[in-house]
PDB file of C-alpha atoms and ligand atoms in Angstrom:
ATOM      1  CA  UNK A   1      46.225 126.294  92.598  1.00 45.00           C
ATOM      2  CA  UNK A   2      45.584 124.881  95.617  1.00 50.00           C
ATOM      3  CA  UNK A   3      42.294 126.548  96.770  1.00 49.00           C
ATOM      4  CA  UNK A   4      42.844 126.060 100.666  1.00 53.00           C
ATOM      5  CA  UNK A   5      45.252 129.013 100.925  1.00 58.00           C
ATOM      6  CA  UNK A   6      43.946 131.357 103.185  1.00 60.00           C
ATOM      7  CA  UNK A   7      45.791 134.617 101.383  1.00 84.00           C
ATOM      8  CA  UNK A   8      46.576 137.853 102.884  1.00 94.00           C
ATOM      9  CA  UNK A   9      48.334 140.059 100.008  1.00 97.00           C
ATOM     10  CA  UNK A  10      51.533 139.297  98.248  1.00 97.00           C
ATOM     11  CA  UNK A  11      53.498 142.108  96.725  1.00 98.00           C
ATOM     12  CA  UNK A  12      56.837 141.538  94.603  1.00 98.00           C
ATOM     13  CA  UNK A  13      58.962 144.699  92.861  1.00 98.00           C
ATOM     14  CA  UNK A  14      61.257 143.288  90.060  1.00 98.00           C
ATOM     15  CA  UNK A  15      63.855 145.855  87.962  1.00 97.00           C
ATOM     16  CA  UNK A  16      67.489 145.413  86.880  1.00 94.00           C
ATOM     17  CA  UNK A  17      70.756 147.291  88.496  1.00 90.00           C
ATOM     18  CA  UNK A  18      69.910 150.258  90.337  1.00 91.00           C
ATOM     19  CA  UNK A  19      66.387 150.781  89.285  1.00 94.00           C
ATOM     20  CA  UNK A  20      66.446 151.629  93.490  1.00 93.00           C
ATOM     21  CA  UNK A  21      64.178 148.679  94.577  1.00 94.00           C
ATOM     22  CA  UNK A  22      66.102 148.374  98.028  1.00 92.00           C
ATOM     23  CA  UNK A  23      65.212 151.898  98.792  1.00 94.00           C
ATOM     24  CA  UNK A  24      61.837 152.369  97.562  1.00 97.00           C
ATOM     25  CA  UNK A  25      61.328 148.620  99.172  1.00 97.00           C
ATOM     26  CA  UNK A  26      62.020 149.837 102.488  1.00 96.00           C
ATOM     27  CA  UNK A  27      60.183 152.829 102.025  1.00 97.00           C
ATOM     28  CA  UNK A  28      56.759 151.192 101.213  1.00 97.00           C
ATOM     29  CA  UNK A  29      57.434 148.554 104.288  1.00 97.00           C
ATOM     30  CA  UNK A  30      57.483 152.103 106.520  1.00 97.00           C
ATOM     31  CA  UNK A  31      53.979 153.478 104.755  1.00 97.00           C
ATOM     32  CA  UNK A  32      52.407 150.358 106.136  1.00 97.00           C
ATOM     33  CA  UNK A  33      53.679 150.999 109.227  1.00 97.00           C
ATOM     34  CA  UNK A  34      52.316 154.213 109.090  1.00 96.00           C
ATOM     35  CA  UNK A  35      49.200 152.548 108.260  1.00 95.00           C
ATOM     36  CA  UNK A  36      49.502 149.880 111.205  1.00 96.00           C
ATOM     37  CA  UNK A  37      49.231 147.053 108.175  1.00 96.00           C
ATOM     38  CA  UNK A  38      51.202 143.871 109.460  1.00 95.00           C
ATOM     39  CA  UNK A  39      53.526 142.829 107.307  1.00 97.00           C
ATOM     40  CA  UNK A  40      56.597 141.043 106.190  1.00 97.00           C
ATOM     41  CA  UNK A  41      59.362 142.573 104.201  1.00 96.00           C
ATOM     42  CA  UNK A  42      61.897 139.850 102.589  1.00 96.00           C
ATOM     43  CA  UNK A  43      63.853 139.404  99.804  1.00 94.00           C
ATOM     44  CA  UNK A  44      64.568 136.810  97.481  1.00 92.00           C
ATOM     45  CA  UNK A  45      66.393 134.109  99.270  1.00 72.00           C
ATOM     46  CA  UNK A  46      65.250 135.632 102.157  1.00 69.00           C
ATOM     47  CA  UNK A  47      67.838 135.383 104.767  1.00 75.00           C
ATOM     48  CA  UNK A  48      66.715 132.237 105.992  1.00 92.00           C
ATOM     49  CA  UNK A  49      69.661 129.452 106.423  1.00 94.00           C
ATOM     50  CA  UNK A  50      68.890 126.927 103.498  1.00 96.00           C
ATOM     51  CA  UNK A  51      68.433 129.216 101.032  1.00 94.00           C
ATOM     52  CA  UNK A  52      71.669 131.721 101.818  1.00 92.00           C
ATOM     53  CA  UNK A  53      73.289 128.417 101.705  1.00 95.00           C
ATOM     54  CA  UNK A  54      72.342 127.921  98.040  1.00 95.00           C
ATOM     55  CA  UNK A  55      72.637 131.230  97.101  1.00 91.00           C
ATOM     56  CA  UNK A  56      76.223 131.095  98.247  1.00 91.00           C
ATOM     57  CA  UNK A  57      76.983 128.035  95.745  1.00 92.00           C
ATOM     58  CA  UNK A  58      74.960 130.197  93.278  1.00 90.00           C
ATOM     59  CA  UNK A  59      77.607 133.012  94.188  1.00 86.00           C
ATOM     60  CA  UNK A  60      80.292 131.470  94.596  1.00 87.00           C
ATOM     61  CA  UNK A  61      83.146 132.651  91.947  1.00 85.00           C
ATOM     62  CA  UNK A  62      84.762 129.455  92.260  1.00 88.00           C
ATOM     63  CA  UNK A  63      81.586 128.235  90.436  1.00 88.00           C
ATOM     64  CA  UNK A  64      82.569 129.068  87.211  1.00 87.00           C
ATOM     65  CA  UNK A  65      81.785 125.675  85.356  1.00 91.00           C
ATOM     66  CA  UNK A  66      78.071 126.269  86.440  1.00 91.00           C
ATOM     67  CA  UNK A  67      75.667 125.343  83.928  1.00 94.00           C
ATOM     68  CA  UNK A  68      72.499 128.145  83.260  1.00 93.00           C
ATOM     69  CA  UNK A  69      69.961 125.314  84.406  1.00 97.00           C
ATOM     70  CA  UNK A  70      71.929 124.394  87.103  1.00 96.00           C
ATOM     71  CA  UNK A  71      72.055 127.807  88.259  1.00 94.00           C
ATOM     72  CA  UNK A  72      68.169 128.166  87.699  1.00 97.00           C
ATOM     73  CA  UNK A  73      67.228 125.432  89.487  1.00 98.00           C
ATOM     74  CA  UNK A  74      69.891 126.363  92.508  1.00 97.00           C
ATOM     75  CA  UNK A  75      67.118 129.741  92.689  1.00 96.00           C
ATOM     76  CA  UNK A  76      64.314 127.674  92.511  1.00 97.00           C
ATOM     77  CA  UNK A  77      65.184 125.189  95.237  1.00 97.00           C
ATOM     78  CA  UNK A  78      65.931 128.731  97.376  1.00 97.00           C
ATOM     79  CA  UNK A  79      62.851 130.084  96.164  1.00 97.00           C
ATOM     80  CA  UNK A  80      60.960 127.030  97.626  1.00 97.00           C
ATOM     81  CA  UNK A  81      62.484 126.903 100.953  1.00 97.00           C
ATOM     82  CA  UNK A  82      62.039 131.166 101.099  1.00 97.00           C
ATOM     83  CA  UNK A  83      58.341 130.403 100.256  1.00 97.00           C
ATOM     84  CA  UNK A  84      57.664 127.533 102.310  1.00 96.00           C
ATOM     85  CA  UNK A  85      59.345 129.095 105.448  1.00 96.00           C
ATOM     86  CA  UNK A  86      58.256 132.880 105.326  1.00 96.00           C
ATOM     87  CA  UNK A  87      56.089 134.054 102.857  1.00 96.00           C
ATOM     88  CA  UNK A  88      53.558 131.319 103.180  1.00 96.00           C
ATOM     89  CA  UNK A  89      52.732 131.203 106.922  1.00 96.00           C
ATOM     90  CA  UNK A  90      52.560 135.028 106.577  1.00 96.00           C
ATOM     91  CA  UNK A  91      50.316 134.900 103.903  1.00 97.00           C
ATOM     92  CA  UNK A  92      48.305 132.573 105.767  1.00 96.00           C
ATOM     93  CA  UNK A  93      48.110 134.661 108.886  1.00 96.00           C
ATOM     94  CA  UNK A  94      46.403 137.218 106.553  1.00 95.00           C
ATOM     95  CA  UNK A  95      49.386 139.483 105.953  1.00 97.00           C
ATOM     96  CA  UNK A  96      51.006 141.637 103.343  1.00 97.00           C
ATOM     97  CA  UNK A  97      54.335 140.285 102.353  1.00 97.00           C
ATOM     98  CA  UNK A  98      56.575 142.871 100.467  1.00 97.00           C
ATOM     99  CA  UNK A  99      59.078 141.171  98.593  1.00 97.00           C
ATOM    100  CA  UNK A 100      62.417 142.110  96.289  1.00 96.00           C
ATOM    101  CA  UNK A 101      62.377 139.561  93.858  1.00 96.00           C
ATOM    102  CA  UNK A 102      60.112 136.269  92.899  1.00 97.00           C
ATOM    103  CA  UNK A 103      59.526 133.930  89.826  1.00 98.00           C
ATOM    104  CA  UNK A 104      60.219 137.240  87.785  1.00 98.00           C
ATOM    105  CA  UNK A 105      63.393 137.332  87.992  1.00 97.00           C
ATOM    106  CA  UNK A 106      64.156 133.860  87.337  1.00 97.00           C
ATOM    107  CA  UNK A 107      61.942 134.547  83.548  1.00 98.00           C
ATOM    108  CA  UNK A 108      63.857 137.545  82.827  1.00 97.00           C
ATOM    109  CA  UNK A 109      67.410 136.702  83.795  1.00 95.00           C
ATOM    110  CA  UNK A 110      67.870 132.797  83.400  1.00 96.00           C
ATOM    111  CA  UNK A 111      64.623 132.772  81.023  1.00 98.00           C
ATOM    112  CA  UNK A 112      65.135 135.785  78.704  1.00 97.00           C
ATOM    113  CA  UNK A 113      68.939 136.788  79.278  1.00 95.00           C
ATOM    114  CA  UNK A 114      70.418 133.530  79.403  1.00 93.00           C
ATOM    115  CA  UNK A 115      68.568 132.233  76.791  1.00 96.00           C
ATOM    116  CA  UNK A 116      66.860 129.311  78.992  1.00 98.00           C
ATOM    117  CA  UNK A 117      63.722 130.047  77.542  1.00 98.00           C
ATOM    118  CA  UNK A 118      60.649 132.381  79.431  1.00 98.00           C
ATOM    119  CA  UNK A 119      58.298 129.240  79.166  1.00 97.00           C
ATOM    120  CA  UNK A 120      60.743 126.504  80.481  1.00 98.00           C
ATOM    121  CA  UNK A 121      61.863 128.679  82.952  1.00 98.00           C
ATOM    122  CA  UNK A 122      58.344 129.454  83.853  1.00 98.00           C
ATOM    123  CA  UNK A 123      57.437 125.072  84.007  1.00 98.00           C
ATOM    124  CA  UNK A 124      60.484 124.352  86.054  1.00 98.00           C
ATOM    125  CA  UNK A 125      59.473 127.263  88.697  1.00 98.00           C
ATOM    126  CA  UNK A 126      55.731 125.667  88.682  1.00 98.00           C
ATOM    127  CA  UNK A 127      57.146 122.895  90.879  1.00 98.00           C
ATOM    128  CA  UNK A 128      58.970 124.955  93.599  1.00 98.00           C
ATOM    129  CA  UNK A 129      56.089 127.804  93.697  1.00 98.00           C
ATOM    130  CA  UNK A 130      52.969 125.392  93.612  1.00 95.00           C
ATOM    131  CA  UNK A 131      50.735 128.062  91.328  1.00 92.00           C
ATOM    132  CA  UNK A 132      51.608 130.997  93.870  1.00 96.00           C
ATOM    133  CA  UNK A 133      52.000 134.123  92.144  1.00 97.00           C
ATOM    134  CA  UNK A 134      52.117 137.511  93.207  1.00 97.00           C
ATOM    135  CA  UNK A 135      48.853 139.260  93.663  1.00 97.00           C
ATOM    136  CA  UNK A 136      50.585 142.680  92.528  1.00 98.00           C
ATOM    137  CA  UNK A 137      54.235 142.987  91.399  1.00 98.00           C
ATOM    138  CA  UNK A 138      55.801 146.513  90.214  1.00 98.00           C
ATOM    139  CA  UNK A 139      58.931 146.623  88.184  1.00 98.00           C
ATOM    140  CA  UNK A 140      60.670 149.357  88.519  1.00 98.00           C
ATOM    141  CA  UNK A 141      61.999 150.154  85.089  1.00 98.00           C
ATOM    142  CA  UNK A 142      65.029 152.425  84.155  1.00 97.00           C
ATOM    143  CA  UNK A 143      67.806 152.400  81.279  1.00 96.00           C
ATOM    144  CA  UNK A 144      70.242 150.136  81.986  1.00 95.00           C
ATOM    145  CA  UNK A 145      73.088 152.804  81.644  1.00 93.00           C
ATOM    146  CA  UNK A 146      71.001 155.300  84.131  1.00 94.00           C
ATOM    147  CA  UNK A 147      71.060 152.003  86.572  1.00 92.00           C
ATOM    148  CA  UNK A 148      74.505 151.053  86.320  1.00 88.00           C
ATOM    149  CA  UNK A 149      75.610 155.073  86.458  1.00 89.00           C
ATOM    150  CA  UNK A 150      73.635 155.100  89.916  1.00 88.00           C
ATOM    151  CA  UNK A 151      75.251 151.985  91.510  1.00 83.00           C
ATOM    152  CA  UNK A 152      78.877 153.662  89.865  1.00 80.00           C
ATOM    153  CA  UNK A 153      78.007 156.921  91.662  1.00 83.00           C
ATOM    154  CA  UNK A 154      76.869 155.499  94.965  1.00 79.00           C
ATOM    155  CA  UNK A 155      80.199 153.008  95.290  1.00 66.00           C
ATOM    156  CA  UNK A 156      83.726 154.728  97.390  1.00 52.00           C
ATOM    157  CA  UNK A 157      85.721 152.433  95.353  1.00 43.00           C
ATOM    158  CA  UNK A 158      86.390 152.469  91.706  1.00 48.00           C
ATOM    159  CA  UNK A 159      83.427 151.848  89.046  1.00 43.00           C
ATOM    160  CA  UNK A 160      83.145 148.027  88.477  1.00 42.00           C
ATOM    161  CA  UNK A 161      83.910 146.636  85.624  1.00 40.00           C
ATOM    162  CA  UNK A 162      80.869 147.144  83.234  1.00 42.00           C
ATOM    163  CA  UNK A 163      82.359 145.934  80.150  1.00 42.00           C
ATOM    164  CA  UNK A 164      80.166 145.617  76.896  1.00 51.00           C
ATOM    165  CA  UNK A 165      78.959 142.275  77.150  1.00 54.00           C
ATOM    166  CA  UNK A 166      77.664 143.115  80.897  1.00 85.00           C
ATOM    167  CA  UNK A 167      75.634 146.142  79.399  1.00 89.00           C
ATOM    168  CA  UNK A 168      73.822 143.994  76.718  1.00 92.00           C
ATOM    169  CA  UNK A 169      72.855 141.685  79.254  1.00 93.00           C
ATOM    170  CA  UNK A 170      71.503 144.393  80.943  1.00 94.00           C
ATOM    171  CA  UNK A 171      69.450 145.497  78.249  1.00 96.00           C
ATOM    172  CA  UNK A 172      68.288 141.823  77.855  1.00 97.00           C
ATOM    173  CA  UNK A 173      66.970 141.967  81.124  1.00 96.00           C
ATOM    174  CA  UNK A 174      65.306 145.103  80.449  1.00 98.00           C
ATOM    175  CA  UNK A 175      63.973 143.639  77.793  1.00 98.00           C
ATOM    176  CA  UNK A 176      62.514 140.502  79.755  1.00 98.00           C
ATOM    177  CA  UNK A 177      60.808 142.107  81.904  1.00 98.00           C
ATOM    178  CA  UNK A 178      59.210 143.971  79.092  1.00 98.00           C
ATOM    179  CA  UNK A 179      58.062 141.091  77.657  1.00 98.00           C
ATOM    180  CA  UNK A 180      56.975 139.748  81.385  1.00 98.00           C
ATOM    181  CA  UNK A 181      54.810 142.827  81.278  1.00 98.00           C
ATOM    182  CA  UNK A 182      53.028 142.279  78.088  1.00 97.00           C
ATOM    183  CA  UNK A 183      52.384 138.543  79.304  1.00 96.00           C
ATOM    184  CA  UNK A 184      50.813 139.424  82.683  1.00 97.00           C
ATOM    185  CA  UNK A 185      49.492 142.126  82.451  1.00 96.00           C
ATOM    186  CA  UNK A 186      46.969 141.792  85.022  1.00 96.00           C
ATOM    187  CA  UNK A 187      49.261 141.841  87.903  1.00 97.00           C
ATOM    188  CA  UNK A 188      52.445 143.752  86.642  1.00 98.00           C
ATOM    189  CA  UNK A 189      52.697 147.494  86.444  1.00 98.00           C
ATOM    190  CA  UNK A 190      55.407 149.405  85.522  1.00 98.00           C
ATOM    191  CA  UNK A 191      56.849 152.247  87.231  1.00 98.00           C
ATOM    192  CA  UNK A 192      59.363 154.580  85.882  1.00 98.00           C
ATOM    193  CA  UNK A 193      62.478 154.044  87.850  1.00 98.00           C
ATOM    194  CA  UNK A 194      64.104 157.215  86.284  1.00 97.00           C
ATOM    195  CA  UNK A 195      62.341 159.418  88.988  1.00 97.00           C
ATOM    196  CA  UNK A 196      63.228 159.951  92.492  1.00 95.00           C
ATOM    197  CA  UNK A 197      62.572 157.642  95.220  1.00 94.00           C
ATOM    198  CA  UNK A 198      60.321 159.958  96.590  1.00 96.00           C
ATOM    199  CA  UNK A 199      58.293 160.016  93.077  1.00 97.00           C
ATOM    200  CA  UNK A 200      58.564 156.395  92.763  1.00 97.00           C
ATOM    201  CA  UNK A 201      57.109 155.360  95.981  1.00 97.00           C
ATOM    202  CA  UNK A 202      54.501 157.857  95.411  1.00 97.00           C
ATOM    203  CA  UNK A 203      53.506 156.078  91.960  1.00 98.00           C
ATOM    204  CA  UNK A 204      53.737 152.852  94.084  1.00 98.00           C
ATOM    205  CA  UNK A 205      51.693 154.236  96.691  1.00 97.00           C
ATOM    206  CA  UNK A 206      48.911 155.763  94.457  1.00 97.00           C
ATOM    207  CA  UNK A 207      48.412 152.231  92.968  1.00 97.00           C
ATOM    208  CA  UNK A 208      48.046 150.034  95.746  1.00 96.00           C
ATOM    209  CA  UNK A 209      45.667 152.915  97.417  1.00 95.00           C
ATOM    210  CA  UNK A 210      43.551 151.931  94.169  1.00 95.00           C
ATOM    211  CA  UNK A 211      44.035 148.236  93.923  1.00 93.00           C
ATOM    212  CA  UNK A 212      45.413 145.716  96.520  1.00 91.00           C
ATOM    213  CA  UNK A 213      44.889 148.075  99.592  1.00 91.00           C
ATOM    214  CA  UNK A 214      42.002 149.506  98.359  1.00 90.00           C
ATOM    215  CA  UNK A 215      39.541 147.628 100.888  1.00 84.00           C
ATOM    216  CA  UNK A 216      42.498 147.656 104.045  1.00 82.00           C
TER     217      UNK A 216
HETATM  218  P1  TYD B 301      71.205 140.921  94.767  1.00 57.71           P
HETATM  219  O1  TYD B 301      72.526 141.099  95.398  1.00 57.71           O
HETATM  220  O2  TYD B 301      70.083 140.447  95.580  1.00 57.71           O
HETATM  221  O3  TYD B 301      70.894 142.261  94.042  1.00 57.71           O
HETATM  222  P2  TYD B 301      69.637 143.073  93.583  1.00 57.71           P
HETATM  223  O4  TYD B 301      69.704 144.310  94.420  1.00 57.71           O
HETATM  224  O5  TYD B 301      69.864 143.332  92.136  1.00 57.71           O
HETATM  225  O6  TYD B 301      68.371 142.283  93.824  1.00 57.71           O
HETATM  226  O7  TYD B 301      71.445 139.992  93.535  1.00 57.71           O
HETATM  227  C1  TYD B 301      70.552 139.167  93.083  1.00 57.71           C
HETATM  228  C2  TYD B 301      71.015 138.832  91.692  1.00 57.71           C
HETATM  229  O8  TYD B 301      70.504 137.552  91.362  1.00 57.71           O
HETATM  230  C3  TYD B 301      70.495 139.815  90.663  1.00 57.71           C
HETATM  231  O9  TYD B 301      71.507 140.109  89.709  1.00 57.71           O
HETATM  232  C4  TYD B 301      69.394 139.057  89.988  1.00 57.71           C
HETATM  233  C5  TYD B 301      69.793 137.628  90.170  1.00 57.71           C
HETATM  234  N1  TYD B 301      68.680 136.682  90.227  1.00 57.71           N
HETATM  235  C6  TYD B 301      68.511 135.780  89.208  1.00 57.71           C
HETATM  236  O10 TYD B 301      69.308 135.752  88.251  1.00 57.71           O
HETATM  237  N2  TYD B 301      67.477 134.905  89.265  1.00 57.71           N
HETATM  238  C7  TYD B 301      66.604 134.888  90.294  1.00 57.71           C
HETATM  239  O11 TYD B 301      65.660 134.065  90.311  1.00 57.71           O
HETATM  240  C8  TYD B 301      66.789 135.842  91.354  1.00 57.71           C
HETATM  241  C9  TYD B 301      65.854 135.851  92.527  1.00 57.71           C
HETATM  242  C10 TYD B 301      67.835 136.714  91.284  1.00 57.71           C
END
């Protein structure tokens, strides 16, 4: 860890197909507001140019022949760029960042549901992130078939195709970040994604009032 870091707060929510991060992630971003706390909202790769470049080869569907560690080290490399070009400086200034998606969700789905393995997942990711972790990161949990019903429901067009195999890899990931939870448990908490947004950013709310923005 390198010690110099002058930190501000760093806040990541995790969770598989519409567990609702987007919403509840913009809805936290306008309670700081409210409580004039500077901050960045972002999202894994962060809409900076590098990394939608490599998230568009990740993407791509032409990509089929991609191998899982190519694909985990294609997030990494965005992950590095994302970090070194947004969430750092803003950490640095003393700020809260507010991010969808970290390290997480390279454990769970190229660790845990593609079978890469949480732990080599976890090494490789040690090189892009440098030892920076989250100071607080809430998955939002929810069954994978309430998810996938909610992103069904909320589409015009047709439901996608959410054949068999694409619902056990949802409960894989489910199951990942279950498993994330039991391994760090001092910085995840899990919130029940089954509620309402309004209930879930209330949860969300009620513990960072308690822990990371208890002295703000
Ligand atoms: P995205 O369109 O950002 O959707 P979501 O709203 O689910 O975040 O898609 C990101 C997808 O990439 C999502 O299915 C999770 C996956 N992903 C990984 O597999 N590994 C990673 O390290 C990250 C950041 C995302």
């Amino acid at each position: 860890m390198n010690e110099n870091r002058v930190r501000g707060k760093f806040i990541t929510l995790e969770g598989g197909e519409g567990s609702g991060k987007t919403t509840v992630i913009s809805r936290l971003s306008a309670y700081l507001d409210r409580r004039s706390l500077t901050h960045l909202l972002t999202r894994e790769p962060g809409g900076i140019e590098i990394s939608e470049k490599i998230r568009d080869i990740i993407l791509d569907p032409h990509n089929t022949a991609m191998d899982a560690r190519t694909e985990a080290l294609l997030y990494a490399a965005a992950r590095r760029q994302h970090l070194v070009e947004k969430v750092e400086p803003a950490l640095k200034a003393g700020n809260i960042v507010l991010c969808d998606r970290f390290v997480d969700s390279s454990l769970v789905y190229q660790g845990y549901a593609r079978g890469l393995g949480i732990e080599e997942v976890w090494n490789m990711n040690q090189f892009a992130i440098d030892s920076l972790l989250p100071d607080v990161t809430f998955y939002l949990d929810i069954e994978p078939e309430l998810g996938l019903s909610r992103i069904a429901a909320s589409m015009e067009r047709e439901v996608n195709r959410l054949d068999l195999e694409g619902l056990a890899f949802h409960h894989k990931v489910r199951e990942g970040y279950r498993k994330l939870v039991e391994l760090y448990s001092d910085r995840m908490i899990v919130i029940d994604a089954s509620q309402t947004p309004e209930q879930i950013e209330k949860d969300i709310i009620q513990a960072m009032e308690k822990g990371i923005l208890k002295d703000l």
